[in-house]
Amino acid sequence: MTNLRTCVFPCAGFGTRFFPATKVIPKEMLPLVDKPIIQYGIEEALASGFDKIVVISSKGKDAILDHFDRTSELERSLKERSKQDLLDAVDAVSRMVDIIAVRQKEALGLGHAVLSAADAVGREPFAVVLPDDVILAEEPCLLQMRRVFEETGRPVVALMEVSPEETSRYGIVGGEMAGGRRFRIRDMVEKPKQNAPSKLAIIGRYILPPDIFPLIQKTEKGAGGEIQLTDALRALVDEGDFYGYIFEGKRYDAGEKLGYLKATVDYALRHPDLGPDFRRYLDSIHG
Ligand code: G1P
């Protein structure tokens, strides 16, 4: 086993793709059925053996931290009214995790957000989860990736095939398959406008060495005028083996309206209490 236990959640973005819903409410706090989006990512990290959770937040994002905190008044009121099941549900969330919160003071891009976690991470390898990327999988995506890291000791990013029209929306990798679902990465481009090196897109799960921090520090502004994590990762590719892992599971972009709706439908259909009734409802409107 390695000392891979820290997971960083960049949550400082404005959520413009979901305006006006996310004008005041952090996009990470929109509910996916009965849990906020961020909770799916946190549960995935915990289930994959990560116990040190770092949230990069910004002004207006305190609700994320409050959600995982104790709510004494609410707990007292539920206790007085003997609402034990509700109390258990609330209690489970506040006991779930202790969060280290770091503020990103300026929205300078994903690379910059990850860099602001450097002190909290220290000199250990760590994971990054982009909470907008919700992944429904038998085995948590991060756990699938952890295995590659533990076997190779090298950086790993999650990969998914996208259509040629979509490559300009993602970090795209070049390289070759390296056995099973592994891909040996030789190149990486953030949101290529043309000549994408493949159709394999980076999805928001990364396992990285601390050596990435000085590389981010040296990274100039890239696509969209932001300090891009992908550009720093590209520099890391030159320093040794770098793997992609074509994960098993279905990914939703819950940070935009259509992706969020698809995730809501699929998660609701799988919900133990709501699923059957919801399925009947969908059947009834389907004609
Ligand atoms: C970010 C990354 C990109 C990656 C994507 C996955 O982009 O910069 O490389 O493919 O997440 O969701 P964003 O969606 O923040 O523009």
mmCIF file of C-alpha atoms and ligand atoms in Angstrom:
data_model
loop_
_atom_site.group_PDB
_atom_site.id
_atom_site.type_symbol
_atom_site.label_atom_id
_atom_site.label_comp_id
_atom_site.label_asym_id
_atom_site.label_seq_id
_atom_site.Cartn_x
_atom_site.Cartn_y
_atom_site.Cartn_z
ATOM 1 C CA MET A 1 0.000 0.000 0.000
ATOM 2 C CA THR A 2 1.140 3.542 -0.692
ATOM 3 C CA ASN A 3 0.466 6.645 1.346
ATOM 4 C CA LEU A 4 -2.196 7.712 -1.135
ATOM 5 C CA ARG A 5 -4.854 9.180 1.123
ATOM 6 C CA THR A 6 -5.422 12.821 0.125
ATOM 7 C CA CYS A 7 -8.142 13.806 -2.310
ATOM 8 C CA VAL A 8 -8.526 17.384 -3.542
ATOM 9 C CA PHE A 9 -11.894 18.739 -4.729
ATOM 10 C CA PRO A 10 -11.659 21.969 -6.741
ATOM 11 C CA CYS A 11 -14.980 23.751 -6.070
ATOM 12 C CA ALA A 12 -14.155 27.374 -6.742
ATOM 13 C CA GLY A 13 -15.753 27.759 -10.203
ATOM 14 C CA PHE A 14 -18.671 30.093 -10.856
ATOM 15 C CA GLY A 15 -20.984 27.476 -12.352
ATOM 16 C CA THR A 16 -21.894 29.711 -15.282
ATOM 17 C CA ARG A 17 -23.149 26.749 -17.345
ATOM 18 C CA PHE A 18 -25.985 26.406 -14.880
ATOM 19 C CA PHE A 19 -27.052 30.045 -14.536
ATOM 20 C CA PRO A 20 -29.322 31.340 -13.169
ATOM 21 C CA ALA A 21 -29.737 28.376 -10.769
ATOM 22 C CA THR A 22 -26.172 28.709 -9.515
ATOM 23 C CA LYS A 23 -26.081 32.483 -9.135
ATOM 24 C CA VAL A 24 -26.178 32.119 -5.335
ATOM 25 C CA ILE A 25 -26.204 28.352 -4.699
ATOM 26 C CA PRO A 26 -22.873 26.565 -5.338
ATOM 27 C CA LYS A 27 -23.304 24.179 -8.293
ATOM 28 C CA GLU A 28 -21.744 21.452 -6.140
ATOM 29 C CA MET A 29 -24.774 21.761 -3.827
ATOM 30 C CA LEU A 30 -27.473 21.152 -6.438
ATOM 31 C CA PRO A 31 -29.285 17.963 -5.448
ATOM 32 C CA LEU A 32 -28.897 14.813 -7.473
ATOM 33 C CA VAL A 33 -32.060 13.056 -6.240
ATOM 34 C CA ASP A 34 -31.473 13.412 -2.486
ATOM 35 C CA LYS A 35 -27.792 14.259 -2.080
ATOM 36 C CA PRO A 36 -25.819 17.277 -3.263
ATOM 37 C CA ILE A 37 -23.551 16.599 -6.254
ATOM 38 C CA ILE A 38 -20.367 16.987 -4.187
ATOM 39 C CA GLN A 39 -21.428 14.174 -1.844
ATOM 40 C CA TYR A 40 -21.209 11.617 -4.670
ATOM 41 C CA GLY A 41 -17.564 12.571 -5.237
ATOM 42 C CA ILE A 42 -16.764 12.529 -1.517
ATOM 43 C CA GLU A 43 -18.382 9.104 -1.105
ATOM 44 C CA GLU A 44 -16.384 7.822 -4.096
ATOM 45 C CA ALA A 45 -13.142 9.091 -2.522
ATOM 46 C CA LEU A 46 -13.935 7.532 0.867
ATOM 47 C CA ALA A 47 -14.882 4.227 -0.777
ATOM 48 C CA SER A 48 -11.543 4.299 -2.639
ATOM 49 C CA GLY A 49 -9.455 4.587 0.523
ATOM 50 C CA PHE A 50 -8.971 8.365 0.720
ATOM 51 C CA ASP A 51 -9.504 9.864 4.168
ATOM 52 C CA LYS A 52 -7.915 13.316 3.911
ATOM 53 C CA ILE A 53 -10.301 15.502 1.945
ATOM 54 C CA VAL A 54 -9.279 18.974 0.786
ATOM 55 C CA VAL A 55 -11.930 21.287 -0.658
ATOM 56 C CA ILE A 56 -10.797 24.291 -2.689
ATOM 57 C CA SER A 57 -13.580 26.792 -2.280
ATOM 58 C CA SER A 58 -14.179 30.456 -2.918
ATOM 59 C CA LYS A 59 -16.489 33.192 -1.712
ATOM 60 C CA GLY A 60 -20.108 32.035 -1.623
ATOM 61 C CA LYS A 61 -19.261 28.325 -1.364
ATOM 62 C CA ASP A 62 -19.574 27.928 2.416
ATOM 63 C CA ALA A 63 -22.685 25.755 2.042
ATOM 64 C CA ILE A 64 -20.382 22.919 0.886
ATOM 65 C CA LEU A 65 -18.494 23.001 4.183
ATOM 66 C CA ASP A 66 -21.694 23.491 6.194
ATOM 67 C CA HIS A 67 -23.221 20.404 4.595
ATOM 68 C CA PHE A 68 -20.548 18.135 6.112
ATOM 69 C CA ASP A 69 -20.559 19.973 9.471
ATOM 70 C CA ARG A 70 -22.731 19.318 12.500
ATOM 71 C CA THR A 71 -26.073 21.147 12.670
ATOM 72 C CA SER A 72 -26.806 21.146 16.410
ATOM 73 C CA GLU A 73 -30.082 23.058 16.237
ATOM 74 C CA LEU A 74 -31.514 20.816 13.535
ATOM 75 C CA GLU A 75 -30.335 17.712 15.390
ATOM 76 C CA ARG A 76 -31.936 18.921 18.640
ATOM 77 C CA SER A 77 -35.228 19.652 16.925
ATOM 78 C CA LEU A 78 -35.300 16.214 15.226
ATOM 79 C CA LYS A 79 -34.494 14.534 18.543
ATOM 80 C CA GLU A 80 -37.296 16.402 20.348
ATOM 81 C CA ARG A 81 -39.756 15.306 17.688
ATOM 82 C CA SER A 82 -38.455 11.694 17.812
ATOM 83 C CA LYS A 83 -37.575 11.734 14.102
ATOM 84 C CA GLN A 84 -34.878 9.101 14.518
ATOM 85 C CA ASP A 85 -34.524 8.124 10.846
ATOM 86 C CA LEU A 86 -34.068 11.740 9.765
ATOM 87 C CA LEU A 87 -31.624 12.278 12.611
ATOM 88 C CA ASP A 88 -29.616 9.249 11.475
ATOM 89 C CA ALA A 89 -29.493 10.561 7.905
ATOM 90 C CA VAL A 90 -28.266 14.000 9.008
ATOM 91 C CA ASP A 91 -25.809 12.470 11.464
ATOM 92 C CA ALA A 92 -24.306 10.155 8.857
ATOM 93 C CA VAL A 93 -23.406 13.121 6.638
ATOM 94 C CA SER A 94 -21.831 15.168 9.431
ATOM 95 C CA ARG A 95 -19.761 12.178 10.561
ATOM 96 C CA MET A 96 -18.773 11.238 7.020
ATOM 97 C CA VAL A 97 -15.658 13.350 6.697
ATOM 98 C CA ASP A 98 -13.481 16.095 8.196
ATOM 99 C CA ILE A 99 -12.723 18.610 5.509
ATOM 100 C CA ILE A 100 -9.637 20.767 5.111
ATOM 101 C CA ALA A 101 -10.850 23.939 3.426
ATOM 102 C CA VAL A 102 -8.599 26.097 1.262
ATOM 103 C CA ARG A 103 -9.722 29.317 -0.394
ATOM 104 C CA GLN A 104 -8.815 30.061 -3.975
ATOM 105 C CA LYS A 105 -8.848 33.857 -3.947
ATOM 106 C CA GLU A 106 -8.914 34.353 -7.711
ATOM 107 C CA ALA A 107 -10.538 32.226 -10.410
ATOM 108 C CA LEU A 108 -7.398 31.700 -12.510
ATOM 109 C CA GLY A 109 -8.169 28.171 -13.699
ATOM 110 C CA LEU A 110 -8.055 24.532 -12.633
ATOM 111 C CA GLY A 111 -4.251 24.389 -12.475
ATOM 112 C CA HIS A 112 -4.211 27.380 -10.152
ATOM 113 C CA ALA A 113 -6.947 25.810 -7.984
ATOM 114 C CA VAL A 114 -4.926 22.602 -7.582
ATOM 115 C CA LEU A 115 -1.796 24.625 -6.800
ATOM 116 C CA SER A 116 -3.590 26.310 -3.909
ATOM 117 C CA ALA A 117 -3.864 22.858 -2.260
ATOM 118 C CA ALA A 118 -0.053 22.395 -2.228
ATOM 119 C CA ASP A 119 0.460 23.110 1.483
ATOM 120 C CA ALA A 120 -2.516 20.999 2.521
ATOM 121 C CA VAL A 121 -1.315 18.079 0.369
ATOM 122 C CA GLY A 122 2.376 18.191 1.393
ATOM 123 C CA ARG A 123 4.967 15.822 -0.108
ATOM 124 C CA GLU A 124 2.616 12.915 -0.832
ATOM 125 C CA PRO A 125 0.870 11.678 -3.952
ATOM 126 C CA PHE A 126 -2.764 12.770 -4.097
ATOM 127 C CA ALA A 127 -5.954 12.495 -6.103
ATOM 128 C CA VAL A 128 -8.032 15.253 -7.680
ATOM 129 C CA VAL A 129 -11.775 14.848 -8.229
ATOM 130 C CA LEU A 130 -13.775 17.355 -10.276
ATOM 131 C CA PRO A 131 -17.175 17.039 -8.606
ATOM 132 C CA ASP A 132 -19.123 18.005 -11.789
ATOM 133 C CA ASP A 133 -17.994 14.701 -13.282
ATOM 134 C CA VAL A 134 -20.307 12.246 -11.561
ATOM 135 C CA ILE A 135 -19.464 8.613 -12.323
ATOM 136 C CA LEU A 136 -21.902 5.762 -11.825
ATOM 137 C CA ALA A 137 -19.847 2.567 -11.530
ATOM 138 C CA GLU A 138 -19.913 -0.869 -9.910
ATOM 139 C CA GLU A 139 -16.450 -0.209 -8.567
ATOM 140 C CA PRO A 140 -15.647 3.438 -7.762
ATOM 141 C CA CYS A 141 -13.637 5.034 -10.585
ATOM 142 C CA LEU A 142 -10.954 6.289 -8.189
ATOM 143 C CA LEU A 143 -10.485 2.782 -6.817
ATOM 144 C CA GLN A 144 -10.005 1.448 -10.366
ATOM 145 C CA MET A 145 -7.323 4.099 -10.862
ATOM 146 C CA ARG A 146 -5.718 3.556 -7.444
ATOM 147 C CA ARG A 147 -4.849 0.017 -8.520
ATOM 148 C CA VAL A 148 -2.903 1.294 -11.529
ATOM 149 C CA PHE A 149 -1.062 3.776 -9.335
ATOM 150 C CA GLU A 150 -0.225 1.164 -6.705
ATOM 151 C CA GLU A 151 1.132 -1.174 -9.335
ATOM 152 C CA THR A 152 3.153 1.381 -11.291
ATOM 153 C CA GLY A 153 3.792 4.280 -8.891
ATOM 154 C CA ARG A 154 3.131 6.573 -11.855
ATOM 155 C CA PRO A 155 0.504 9.314 -12.439
ATOM 156 C CA VAL A 156 -2.911 8.206 -13.741
ATOM 157 C CA VAL A 157 -5.839 10.118 -15.251
ATOM 158 C CA ALA A 158 -9.323 8.811 -16.055
ATOM 159 C CA LEU A 159 -10.088 8.541 -19.778
ATOM 160 C CA MET A 160 -13.281 8.209 -21.794
ATOM 161 C CA GLU A 161 -13.858 8.103 -25.551
ATOM 162 C CA VAL A 162 -15.810 11.083 -26.913
ATOM 163 C CA SER A 163 -17.066 11.923 -30.403
ATOM 164 C CA PRO A 164 -14.814 13.951 -32.760
ATOM 165 C CA GLU A 165 -17.192 16.936 -32.354
ATOM 166 C CA GLU A 166 -16.646 16.899 -28.600
ATOM 167 C CA THR A 167 -12.843 16.791 -28.439
ATOM 168 C CA SER A 168 -12.622 20.607 -28.277
ATOM 169 C CA ARG A 169 -14.388 20.529 -24.887
ATOM 170 C CA TYR A 170 -11.881 18.336 -23.061
ATOM 171 C CA GLY A 171 -8.248 17.644 -22.327
ATOM 172 C CA ILE A 172 -7.333 15.084 -25.024
ATOM 173 C CA VAL A 173 -4.472 12.589 -24.810
ATOM 174 C CA GLY A 174 -2.215 10.991 -27.415
ATOM 175 C CA GLY A 175 -0.289 7.724 -27.020
ATOM 176 C CA GLU A 176 -1.076 4.027 -27.240
ATOM 177 C CA MET A 177 -2.948 1.276 -25.413
ATOM 178 C CA ALA A 178 -0.760 -0.448 -22.820
ATOM 179 C CA GLY A 179 -2.719 -3.604 -21.920
ATOM 180 C CA GLY A 180 -6.264 -3.943 -20.589
ATOM 181 C CA ARG A 181 -7.818 -0.545 -20.012
ATOM 182 C CA ARG A 182 -4.451 1.176 -19.602
ATOM 183 C CA PHE A 183 -3.187 3.789 -22.010
ATOM 184 C CA ARG A 184 0.375 5.046 -22.146
ATOM 185 C CA ILE A 185 0.125 8.832 -22.515
ATOM 186 C CA ARG A 186 2.697 10.539 -24.754
ATOM 187 C CA ASP A 187 0.924 13.829 -25.334
ATOM 188 C CA MET A 188 -1.879 15.934 -23.935
ATOM 189 C CA VAL A 189 -3.737 19.004 -25.257
ATOM 190 C CA GLU A 190 -6.334 21.087 -23.441
ATOM 191 C CA LYS A 191 -9.441 21.708 -25.566
ATOM 192 C CA PRO A 192 -7.816 21.260 -29.013
ATOM 193 C CA LYS A 193 -9.587 23.345 -31.685
ATOM 194 C CA GLN A 194 -8.234 21.025 -34.394
ATOM 195 C CA ASN A 195 -5.881 18.034 -34.829
ATOM 196 C CA ALA A 196 -6.898 16.353 -31.578
ATOM 197 C CA PRO A 197 -4.330 13.600 -30.887
ATOM 198 C CA SER A 198 -7.132 11.028 -30.283
ATOM 199 C CA LYS A 199 -10.763 10.777 -29.170
ATOM 200 C CA LEU A 200 -9.759 9.931 -25.596
ATOM 201 C CA ALA A 201 -10.770 12.688 -23.181
ATOM 202 C CA ILE A 202 -9.535 13.282 -19.660
ATOM 203 C CA ILE A 203 -12.404 12.976 -17.182
ATOM 204 C CA GLY A 204 -12.172 14.678 -13.789
ATOM 205 C CA ARG A 205 -10.195 12.071 -11.814
ATOM 206 C CA TYR A 206 -6.424 12.340 -11.439
ATOM 207 C CA ILE A 207 -3.784 10.641 -9.281
ATOM 208 C CA LEU A 208 -0.670 12.797 -9.193
ATOM 209 C CA PRO A 209 2.723 13.096 -7.514
ATOM 210 C CA PRO A 210 3.552 16.251 -5.521
ATOM 211 C CA ASP A 211 6.087 17.075 -8.283
ATOM 212 C CA ILE A 212 3.136 18.509 -10.188
ATOM 213 C CA PHE A 213 3.087 21.635 -7.997
ATOM 214 C CA PRO A 214 6.366 23.226 -9.229
ATOM 215 C CA LEU A 215 5.278 22.368 -12.784
ATOM 216 C CA ILE A 216 1.967 24.217 -12.292
ATOM 217 C CA GLN A 217 3.897 27.165 -10.895
ATOM 218 C CA LYS A 218 5.829 27.349 -14.172
ATOM 219 C CA THR A 219 2.706 26.949 -16.332
ATOM 220 C CA GLU A 220 1.665 29.969 -18.364
ATOM 221 C CA LYS A 221 -1.938 30.833 -19.117
ATOM 222 C CA GLY A 222 -3.367 28.486 -21.760
ATOM 223 C CA ALA A 223 -6.809 27.712 -23.230
ATOM 224 C CA GLY A 224 -9.419 30.289 -22.190
ATOM 225 C CA GLY A 225 -6.683 32.481 -20.660
ATOM 226 C CA GLU A 226 -6.557 30.164 -17.618
ATOM 227 C CA ILE A 227 -3.743 28.265 -15.902
ATOM 228 C CA GLN A 228 -4.627 24.785 -17.105
ATOM 229 C CA LEU A 229 -3.896 21.613 -15.165
ATOM 230 C CA THR A 230 -3.548 19.751 -18.482
ATOM 231 C CA ASP A 231 -0.615 21.982 -19.522
ATOM 232 C CA ALA A 232 1.247 21.159 -16.290
ATOM 233 C CA LEU A 233 0.443 17.456 -16.767
ATOM 234 C CA ARG A 234 1.906 17.690 -20.262
ATOM 235 C CA ALA A 235 5.197 18.759 -18.675
ATOM 236 C CA LEU A 236 4.967 15.745 -16.326
ATOM 237 C CA VAL A 237 4.591 13.405 -19.340
ATOM 238 C CA ASP A 238 8.175 14.341 -20.308
ATOM 239 C CA GLU A 239 9.485 13.162 -16.931
ATOM 240 C CA GLY A 240 8.437 9.495 -17.097
ATOM 241 C CA ASP A 241 5.594 7.026 -17.617
ATOM 242 C CA PHE A 242 2.142 8.553 -17.393
ATOM 243 C CA TYR A 243 -0.989 6.412 -17.612
ATOM 244 C CA GLY A 244 -4.553 6.913 -18.647
ATOM 245 C CA TYR A 245 -7.203 4.473 -17.495
ATOM 246 C CA ILE A 246 -10.349 3.923 -19.542
ATOM 247 C CA PHE A 247 -12.579 3.453 -16.518
ATOM 248 C CA GLU A 248 -15.576 1.170 -16.292
ATOM 249 C CA GLY A 249 -18.711 3.165 -15.567
ATOM 250 C CA LYS A 250 -20.955 5.918 -16.906
ATOM 251 C CA ARG A 251 -19.942 9.536 -16.545
ATOM 252 C CA TYR A 252 -22.312 12.492 -16.381
ATOM 253 C CA ASP A 253 -21.371 16.139 -16.705
ATOM 254 C CA ALA A 254 -23.589 17.279 -13.851
ATOM 255 C CA GLY A 255 -22.229 20.826 -14.164
ATOM 256 C CA GLU A 256 -24.433 21.532 -17.194
ATOM 257 C CA LYS A 257 -28.180 21.284 -17.603
ATOM 258 C CA LEU A 258 -28.599 18.277 -19.921
ATOM 259 C CA GLY A 259 -25.936 16.179 -18.188
ATOM 260 C CA TYR A 260 -27.533 16.985 -14.857
ATOM 261 C CA LEU A 261 -30.970 15.899 -16.086
ATOM 262 C CA LYS A 262 -29.576 12.602 -17.413
ATOM 263 C CA ALA A 263 -27.825 11.941 -14.100
ATOM 264 C CA THR A 264 -31.001 12.771 -12.192
ATOM 265 C CA VAL A 265 -33.052 10.275 -14.219
ATOM 266 C CA ASP A 266 -30.504 7.452 -13.961
ATOM 267 C CA TYR A 267 -29.829 7.929 -10.252
ATOM 268 C CA ALA A 268 -33.548 8.278 -9.467
ATOM 269 C CA LEU A 269 -34.311 5.026 -11.330
ATOM 270 C CA ARG A 270 -31.700 3.266 -9.165
ATOM 271 C CA HIS A 271 -32.857 4.793 -5.901
ATOM 272 C CA PRO A 272 -34.184 2.013 -3.632
ATOM 273 C CA ASP A 273 -37.249 3.973 -2.383
ATOM 274 C CA LEU A 274 -38.039 6.163 -5.384
ATOM 275 C CA GLY A 275 -36.936 3.978 -8.302
ATOM 276 C CA PRO A 276 -40.040 1.828 -8.883
ATOM 277 C CA ASP A 277 -42.539 4.736 -8.663
ATOM 278 C CA PHE A 278 -40.329 6.936 -10.818
ATOM 279 C CA ARG A 279 -40.057 4.209 -13.459
ATOM 280 C CA ARG A 280 -43.853 3.882 -13.535
ATOM 281 C CA TYR A 281 -44.135 7.636 -13.955
ATOM 282 C CA LEU A 282 -41.623 7.703 -16.835
ATOM 283 C CA ASP A 283 -43.430 4.804 -18.520
ATOM 284 C CA SER A 284 -46.734 6.679 -18.181
ATOM 285 C CA ILE A 285 -45.491 9.835 -19.907
ATOM 286 C CA HIS A 286 -43.568 7.925 -22.535
ATOM 287 C CA GLY A 287 -46.886 6.952 -24.111
HETATM 288 C C1 G1P B 1 -11.643 20.251 -17.099
HETATM 289 C C2 G1P B 1 -10.230 19.932 -17.611
HETATM 290 C C3 G1P B 1 -10.303 19.087 -18.882
HETATM 291 C C4 G1P B 1 -11.127 17.841 -18.635
HETATM 292 C C5 G1P B 1 -12.518 18.219 -18.069
HETATM 293 C C6 G1P B 1 -13.282 16.973 -17.647
HETATM 294 O O1 G1P B 1 -12.262 21.116 -18.037
HETATM 295 O O2 G1P B 1 -9.533 21.142 -17.848
HETATM 296 O O3 G1P B 1 -9.000 18.735 -19.281
HETATM 297 O O4 G1P B 1 -11.264 17.120 -19.840
HETATM 298 O O5 G1P B 1 -12.402 19.068 -16.920
HETATM 299 O O6 G1P B 1 -14.564 17.274 -17.205
HETATM 300 P P1 G1P B 1 -13.573 21.992 -17.685
HETATM 301 O O7 G1P B 1 -14.740 21.053 -17.786
HETATM 302 O O8 G1P B 1 -13.379 22.513 -16.297
HETATM 303 O O9 G1P B 1 -13.615 23.061 -18.724
#
